[in-house]
Amino acid sequence: TSDVHGWYTARPAKWDKENSTRTIGGFPALAALTEADKNPHILLDSGDTFQGTPEGSLTKGLATVKLMNQLGYSAAEVGNHDYDYAEPNLRNLVAASSFTWLGANVYVKATGERADYLKPYVIVEKAGKRIAVIGIAGRHTATSTFPANVKHLEFRDEQAEAARWTAEVKKLSPDAIIILAHVG
């Protein structure tokens, strides 16, 4: 999933000129699909999980985290709007998550260290395979959330950080590498 923006329930397919009132999407539909799927699968999200609907905004993302926990997500990349309620709120969401939040290129300006609540990557084991998932945040995050919320953070070059962490992860000999990027 990506850019869910708090749309937890199905919504009308307004773009469908022939049947614009039919409903699509939502976490119940995703849950039904994953429960019916007998093949091994992993659930990942590439950011902007909650901001955009009353239920997402009023819970400041906690409803999203609860639903993602119930569905069994393995990882989520931090998106620009995941910072809309500032870093302490995002830290609370990370703490409430049963999945890993990623952001390999998110650094603290004052120390040059990576943000300690985000991991650069996670190794997911599924069906005897080891899948590395690397998370890359968009440099646009510095200006596409409230800039005051992230003024102490540096969002380093996406391509350079993806290459750096891919080389690091390859040393672990995963069966596959996925890069979750919230860069548009």
PDB file of C-alpha atoms in Angstrom:
ATOM      1  CA  THR A   1       0.000   0.000   0.000  1.00  0.00           C
ATOM      2  CA  SER A   2       1.007   3.607  -0.392  1.00  0.00           C
ATOM      3  CA  ASP A   3      -0.522   6.974   0.360  1.00  0.00           C
ATOM      4  CA  VAL A   4      -3.478   5.445   2.200  1.00  0.00           C
ATOM      5  CA  HIS A   5      -4.017   8.854   3.843  1.00  0.00           C
ATOM      6  CA  GLY A   6      -6.482   7.446   6.371  1.00  0.00           C
ATOM      7  CA  TRP A   7      -8.879   5.826   3.895  1.00  0.00           C
ATOM      8  CA  TYR A   8      -9.659   2.800   6.055  1.00  0.00           C
ATOM      9  CA  THR A   9     -13.074   2.082   4.582  1.00  0.00           C
ATOM     10  CA  ALA A  10     -14.209   1.546   1.016  1.00  0.00           C
ATOM     11  CA  ARG A  11     -15.073   4.626  -1.011  1.00  0.00           C
ATOM     12  CA  PRO A  12     -16.957   5.304  -4.236  1.00  0.00           C
ATOM     13  CA  ALA A  13     -15.046   4.826  -7.478  1.00  0.00           C
ATOM     14  CA  LYS A  14     -15.931   8.314  -8.724  1.00  0.00           C
ATOM     15  CA  TRP A  15     -13.539   7.965 -11.663  1.00  0.00           C
ATOM     16  CA  ASP A  16     -15.556   5.016 -13.052  1.00  0.00           C
ATOM     17  CA  LYS A  17     -18.048   6.712 -15.404  1.00  0.00           C
ATOM     18  CA  GLU A  18     -20.071   3.506 -15.846  1.00  0.00           C
ATOM     19  CA  ASN A  19     -20.406   2.662 -12.149  1.00  0.00           C
ATOM     20  CA  SER A  20     -19.210   5.602 -10.062  1.00  0.00           C
ATOM     21  CA  THR A  21     -21.139   4.534  -6.954  1.00  0.00           C
ATOM     22  CA  ARG A  22     -19.460   1.144  -6.570  1.00  0.00           C
ATOM     23  CA  THR A  23     -17.125   1.072  -3.609  1.00  0.00           C
ATOM     24  CA  ILE A  24     -13.474   0.105  -3.743  1.00  0.00           C
ATOM     25  CA  GLY A  25     -10.576  -0.327  -1.377  1.00  0.00           C
ATOM     26  CA  GLY A  26     -10.298  -0.105   2.359  1.00  0.00           C
ATOM     27  CA  PHE A  27      -8.705  -2.257   5.010  1.00  0.00           C
ATOM     28  CA  PRO A  28     -11.627  -4.744   5.186  1.00  0.00           C
ATOM     29  CA  ALA A  29     -11.171  -5.467   1.467  1.00  0.00           C
ATOM     30  CA  LEU A  30      -7.416  -5.824   1.910  1.00  0.00           C
ATOM     31  CA  ALA A  31      -7.962  -8.154   4.872  1.00  0.00           C
ATOM     32  CA  ALA A  32     -10.320 -10.304   2.790  1.00  0.00           C
ATOM     33  CA  LEU A  33      -7.796 -10.503  -0.043  1.00  0.00           C
ATOM     34  CA  THR A  34      -4.892 -11.454   2.215  1.00  0.00           C
ATOM     35  CA  GLU A  35      -6.971 -14.040   4.085  1.00  0.00           C
ATOM     36  CA  ALA A  36      -8.085 -15.630   0.812  1.00  0.00           C
ATOM     37  CA  ASP A  37      -4.582 -15.654  -0.663  1.00  0.00           C
ATOM     38  CA  LYS A  38      -2.952 -19.019  -0.024  1.00  0.00           C
ATOM     39  CA  ASN A  39       0.370 -17.883  -1.476  1.00  0.00           C
ATOM     40  CA  PRO A  40       3.079 -16.462   0.770  1.00  0.00           C
ATOM     41  CA  HIS A  41       2.889 -12.680   0.885  1.00  0.00           C
ATOM     42  CA  ILE A  42       4.185  -9.734   2.853  1.00  0.00           C
ATOM     43  CA  LEU A  43       2.442  -6.450   3.501  1.00  0.00           C
ATOM     44  CA  LEU A  44       4.454  -3.247   3.140  1.00  0.00           C
ATOM     45  CA  ASP A  45       3.502   0.429   3.073  1.00  0.00           C
ATOM     46  CA  SER A  46       5.494   3.222   1.466  1.00  0.00           C
ATOM     47  CA  GLY A  47       4.261   6.140   3.541  1.00  0.00           C
ATOM     48  CA  ASP A  48       1.597   8.754   4.234  1.00  0.00           C
ATOM     49  CA  THR A  49      -0.444   6.281   6.220  1.00  0.00           C
ATOM     50  CA  PHE A  50      -3.008   8.381   8.057  1.00  0.00           C
ATOM     51  CA  GLN A  51      -3.289  12.070   7.212  1.00  0.00           C
ATOM     52  CA  GLY A  52      -6.351  12.949   5.139  1.00  0.00           C
ATOM     53  CA  THR A  53      -9.548  11.652   6.736  1.00  0.00           C
ATOM     54  CA  PRO A  54     -11.215  12.540  10.038  1.00  0.00           C
ATOM     55  CA  GLU A  55     -10.583   9.073  11.481  1.00  0.00           C
ATOM     56  CA  GLY A  56      -6.927   9.274  10.494  1.00  0.00           C
ATOM     57  CA  SER A  57      -6.426  12.817  11.686  1.00  0.00           C
ATOM     58  CA  LEU A  58      -8.428  12.591  14.909  1.00  0.00           C
ATOM     59  CA  THR A  59      -6.449   9.547  16.052  1.00  0.00           C
ATOM     60  CA  LYS A  60      -3.194  11.083  14.754  1.00  0.00           C
ATOM     61  CA  GLY A  61      -2.453   7.788  13.024  1.00  0.00           C
ATOM     62  CA  LEU A  62      -3.134   5.389  15.883  1.00  0.00           C
ATOM     63  CA  ALA A  63      -6.143   3.889  14.071  1.00  0.00           C
ATOM     64  CA  THR A  64      -3.909   3.186  11.076  1.00  0.00           C
ATOM     65  CA  VAL A  65      -1.281   1.487  13.218  1.00  0.00           C
ATOM     66  CA  LYS A  66      -3.910  -0.700  14.889  1.00  0.00           C
ATOM     67  CA  LEU A  67      -5.312  -1.775  11.527  1.00  0.00           C
ATOM     68  CA  MET A  68      -1.851  -2.394  10.073  1.00  0.00           C
ATOM     69  CA  ASN A  69      -0.953  -4.458  13.153  1.00  0.00           C
ATOM     70  CA  GLN A  70      -4.122  -6.545  12.729  1.00  0.00           C
ATOM     71  CA  LEU A  71      -3.376  -7.153   9.053  1.00  0.00           C
ATOM     72  CA  GLY A  72       0.192  -8.221   9.805  1.00  0.00           C
ATOM     73  CA  TYR A  73       2.263  -5.598   8.014  1.00  0.00           C
ATOM     74  CA  SER A  74       6.001  -6.290   8.013  1.00  0.00           C
ATOM     75  CA  ALA A  75       7.272  -2.747   7.403  1.00  0.00           C
ATOM     76  CA  ALA A  76       6.313   0.807   6.560  1.00  0.00           C
ATOM     77  CA  GLU A  77       8.399   3.593   5.061  1.00  0.00           C
ATOM     78  CA  VAL A  78       7.939   6.976   6.699  1.00  0.00           C
ATOM     79  CA  GLY A  79       6.170   9.474   4.454  1.00  0.00           C
ATOM     80  CA  ASN A  80       6.193  13.243   4.638  1.00  0.00           C
ATOM     81  CA  HIS A  81       2.684  13.421   6.108  1.00  0.00           C
ATOM     82  CA  ASP A  82       3.575  10.906   8.813  1.00  0.00           C
ATOM     83  CA  TYR A  83       5.406  13.907  10.361  1.00  0.00           C
ATOM     84  CA  ASP A  84       2.352  16.200  10.246  1.00  0.00           C
ATOM     85  CA  TYR A  85       1.782  15.908  14.014  1.00  0.00           C
ATOM     86  CA  ALA A  86       5.509  16.247  14.717  1.00  0.00           C
ATOM     87  CA  GLU A  87       8.185  13.727  15.590  1.00  0.00           C
ATOM     88  CA  PRO A  88       6.943  12.845  19.123  1.00  0.00           C
ATOM     89  CA  ASN A  89       3.649  11.646  17.618  1.00  0.00           C
ATOM     90  CA  LEU A  90       5.498   9.590  15.001  1.00  0.00           C
ATOM     91  CA  ARG A  91       7.625   8.071  17.761  1.00  0.00           C
ATOM     92  CA  ASN A  92       4.403   7.056  19.557  1.00  0.00           C
ATOM     93  CA  LEU A  93       3.115   5.417  16.381  1.00  0.00           C
ATOM     94  CA  VAL A  94       6.391   3.540  15.919  1.00  0.00           C
ATOM     95  CA  ALA A  95       6.214   2.330  19.531  1.00  0.00           C
ATOM     96  CA  ALA A  96       2.624   1.108  19.021  1.00  0.00           C
ATOM     97  CA  SER A  97       3.516  -0.761  15.814  1.00  0.00           C
ATOM     98  CA  SER A  98       4.169  -4.477  15.580  1.00  0.00           C
ATOM     99  CA  PHE A  99       5.983  -3.800  12.292  1.00  0.00           C
ATOM    100  CA  THR A 100       9.201  -1.924  11.515  1.00  0.00           C
ATOM    101  CA  TRP A 101       9.211   1.704  10.403  1.00  0.00           C
ATOM    102  CA  LEU A 102      11.930   2.496   7.867  1.00  0.00           C
ATOM    103  CA  GLY A 103      13.874   5.604   6.865  1.00  0.00           C
ATOM    104  CA  ALA A 104      17.453   4.829   5.856  1.00  0.00           C
ATOM    105  CA  ASN A 105      18.158   8.390   4.765  1.00  0.00           C
ATOM    106  CA  VAL A 106      16.645  10.269   7.733  1.00  0.00           C
ATOM    107  CA  TYR A 107      19.366  11.837   9.888  1.00  0.00           C
ATOM    108  CA  VAL A 108      19.508  14.200  12.854  1.00  0.00           C
ATOM    109  CA  LYS A 109      21.299  17.385  11.755  1.00  0.00           C
ATOM    110  CA  ALA A 110      22.948  18.090  15.119  1.00  0.00           C
ATOM    111  CA  THR A 111      24.618  14.691  15.444  1.00  0.00           C
ATOM    112  CA  GLY A 112      24.772  13.310  11.906  1.00  0.00           C
ATOM    113  CA  GLU A 113      23.269  10.067  13.264  1.00  0.00           C
ATOM    114  CA  ARG A 114      20.272   8.357  11.741  1.00  0.00           C
ATOM    115  CA  ALA A 115      16.916   8.982  13.424  1.00  0.00           C
ATOM    116  CA  ASP A 116      16.826   6.322  16.152  1.00  0.00           C
ATOM    117  CA  TYR A 117      13.132   5.429  15.762  1.00  0.00           C
ATOM    118  CA  LEU A 118      13.547   4.431  12.099  1.00  0.00           C
ATOM    119  CA  LYS A 119      15.519   1.456  10.829  1.00  0.00           C
ATOM    120  CA  PRO A 120      17.376   1.592   7.509  1.00  0.00           C
ATOM    121  CA  TYR A 121      16.131  -1.861   6.533  1.00  0.00           C
ATOM    122  CA  VAL A 122      14.489  -5.009   7.812  1.00  0.00           C
ATOM    123  CA  ILE A 123      14.904  -8.623   6.776  1.00  0.00           C
ATOM    124  CA  VAL A 124      11.542 -10.346   6.387  1.00  0.00           C
ATOM    125  CA  GLU A 125      11.521 -14.146   6.341  1.00  0.00           C
ATOM    126  CA  LYS A 126       8.633 -15.692   4.465  1.00  0.00           C
ATOM    127  CA  ALA A 127       8.225 -19.155   2.949  1.00  0.00           C
ATOM    128  CA  GLY A 128      11.901 -19.944   3.448  1.00  0.00           C
ATOM    129  CA  LYS A 129      13.038 -16.768   1.709  1.00  0.00           C
ATOM    130  CA  ARG A 130      14.861 -13.785   3.208  1.00  0.00           C
ATOM    131  CA  ILE A 131      13.646 -10.510   1.755  1.00  0.00           C
ATOM    132  CA  ALA A 132      15.458  -7.288   2.599  1.00  0.00           C
ATOM    133  CA  VAL A 133      13.294  -4.170   2.641  1.00  0.00           C
ATOM    134  CA  ILE A 134      15.078  -0.806   2.571  1.00  0.00           C
ATOM    135  CA  GLY A 135      13.165   2.406   3.275  1.00  0.00           C
ATOM    136  CA  ILE A 136      13.941   5.727   1.591  1.00  0.00           C
ATOM    137  CA  ALA A 137      12.165   8.964   2.515  1.00  0.00           C
ATOM    138  CA  GLY A 138      11.815  11.772   0.025  1.00  0.00           C
ATOM    139  CA  ARG A 139      14.000  14.849   0.409  1.00  0.00           C
ATOM    140  CA  HIS A 140      10.786  16.797  -0.223  1.00  0.00           C
ATOM    141  CA  THR A 141       9.715  15.859   3.312  1.00  0.00           C
ATOM    142  CA  ALA A 142      11.666  18.860   4.590  1.00  0.00           C
ATOM    143  CA  THR A 143       9.113  21.160   2.941  1.00  0.00           C
ATOM    144  CA  SER A 144       6.031  18.985   2.271  1.00  0.00           C
ATOM    145  CA  THR A 145       5.086  18.540   5.903  1.00  0.00           C
ATOM    146  CA  PHE A 146       5.151  21.436   8.353  1.00  0.00           C
ATOM    147  CA  PRO A 147       8.821  22.450   8.013  1.00  0.00           C
ATOM    148  CA  ALA A 148       9.050  23.263  11.744  1.00  0.00           C
ATOM    149  CA  ASN A 149       8.266  19.609  12.515  1.00  0.00           C
ATOM    150  CA  VAL A 150      11.368  18.359  10.696  1.00  0.00           C
ATOM    151  CA  LYS A 151      13.762  21.321  10.800  1.00  0.00           C
ATOM    152  CA  HIS A 152      16.167  19.284  12.951  1.00  0.00           C
ATOM    153  CA  LEU A 153      16.216  16.410  10.445  1.00  0.00           C
ATOM    154  CA  GLU A 154      18.124  15.920   7.215  1.00  0.00           C
ATOM    155  CA  PHE A 155      16.646  13.837   4.423  1.00  0.00           C
ATOM    156  CA  ARG A 156      19.716  12.777   2.487  1.00  0.00           C
ATOM    157  CA  ASP A 157      19.930  12.058  -1.238  1.00  0.00           C
ATOM    158  CA  GLU A 158      17.572   9.193  -2.035  1.00  0.00           C
ATOM    159  CA  GLN A 159      19.655   7.578  -4.779  1.00  0.00           C
ATOM    160  CA  ALA A 160      22.946   7.738  -2.878  1.00  0.00           C
ATOM    161  CA  GLU A 161      21.433   6.356   0.333  1.00  0.00           C
ATOM    162  CA  ALA A 162      19.577   3.605  -1.540  1.00  0.00           C
ATOM    163  CA  ALA A 163      22.869   2.553  -3.175  1.00  0.00           C
ATOM    164  CA  ARG A 164      24.714   2.690   0.152  1.00  0.00           C
ATOM    165  CA  TRP A 165      22.182   0.571   2.024  1.00  0.00           C
ATOM    166  CA  THR A 166      21.717  -1.858  -0.891  1.00  0.00           C
ATOM    167  CA  ALA A 167      25.470  -2.572  -0.809  1.00  0.00           C
ATOM    168  CA  GLU A 168      25.250  -3.083   2.959  1.00  0.00           C
ATOM    169  CA  VAL A 169      22.232  -5.390   2.711  1.00  0.00           C
ATOM    170  CA  LYS A 170      23.795  -7.473  -0.082  1.00  0.00           C
ATOM    171  CA  LYS A 171      26.443  -8.575   2.454  1.00  0.00           C
ATOM    172  CA  LEU A 172      23.627 -10.406   4.272  1.00  0.00           C
ATOM    173  CA  SER A 173      22.829 -12.449   1.129  1.00  0.00           C
ATOM    174  CA  PRO A 174      19.072 -11.923   0.988  1.00  0.00           C
ATOM    175  CA  ASP A 175      17.018 -13.709  -1.648  1.00  0.00           C
ATOM    176  CA  ALA A 176      15.557 -10.380  -2.778  1.00  0.00           C
ATOM    177  CA  ILE A 177      15.811  -6.671  -2.022  1.00  0.00           C
ATOM    178  CA  ILE A 178      12.824  -4.323  -2.072  1.00  0.00           C
ATOM    179  CA  ILE A 179      13.228  -0.574  -1.806  1.00  0.00           C
ATOM    180  CA  LEU A 180      10.229   1.215  -0.369  1.00  0.00           C
ATOM    181  CA  ALA A 181      10.551   4.838  -1.414  1.00  0.00           C
ATOM    182  CA  HIS A 182       8.261   7.741  -0.633  1.00  0.00           C
ATOM    183  CA  VAL A 183       9.605   9.973  -3.360  1.00  0.00           C
ATOM    184  CA  GLY A 184       6.696  10.433  -5.746  1.00  0.00           C
TER     185      GLY A 184
END
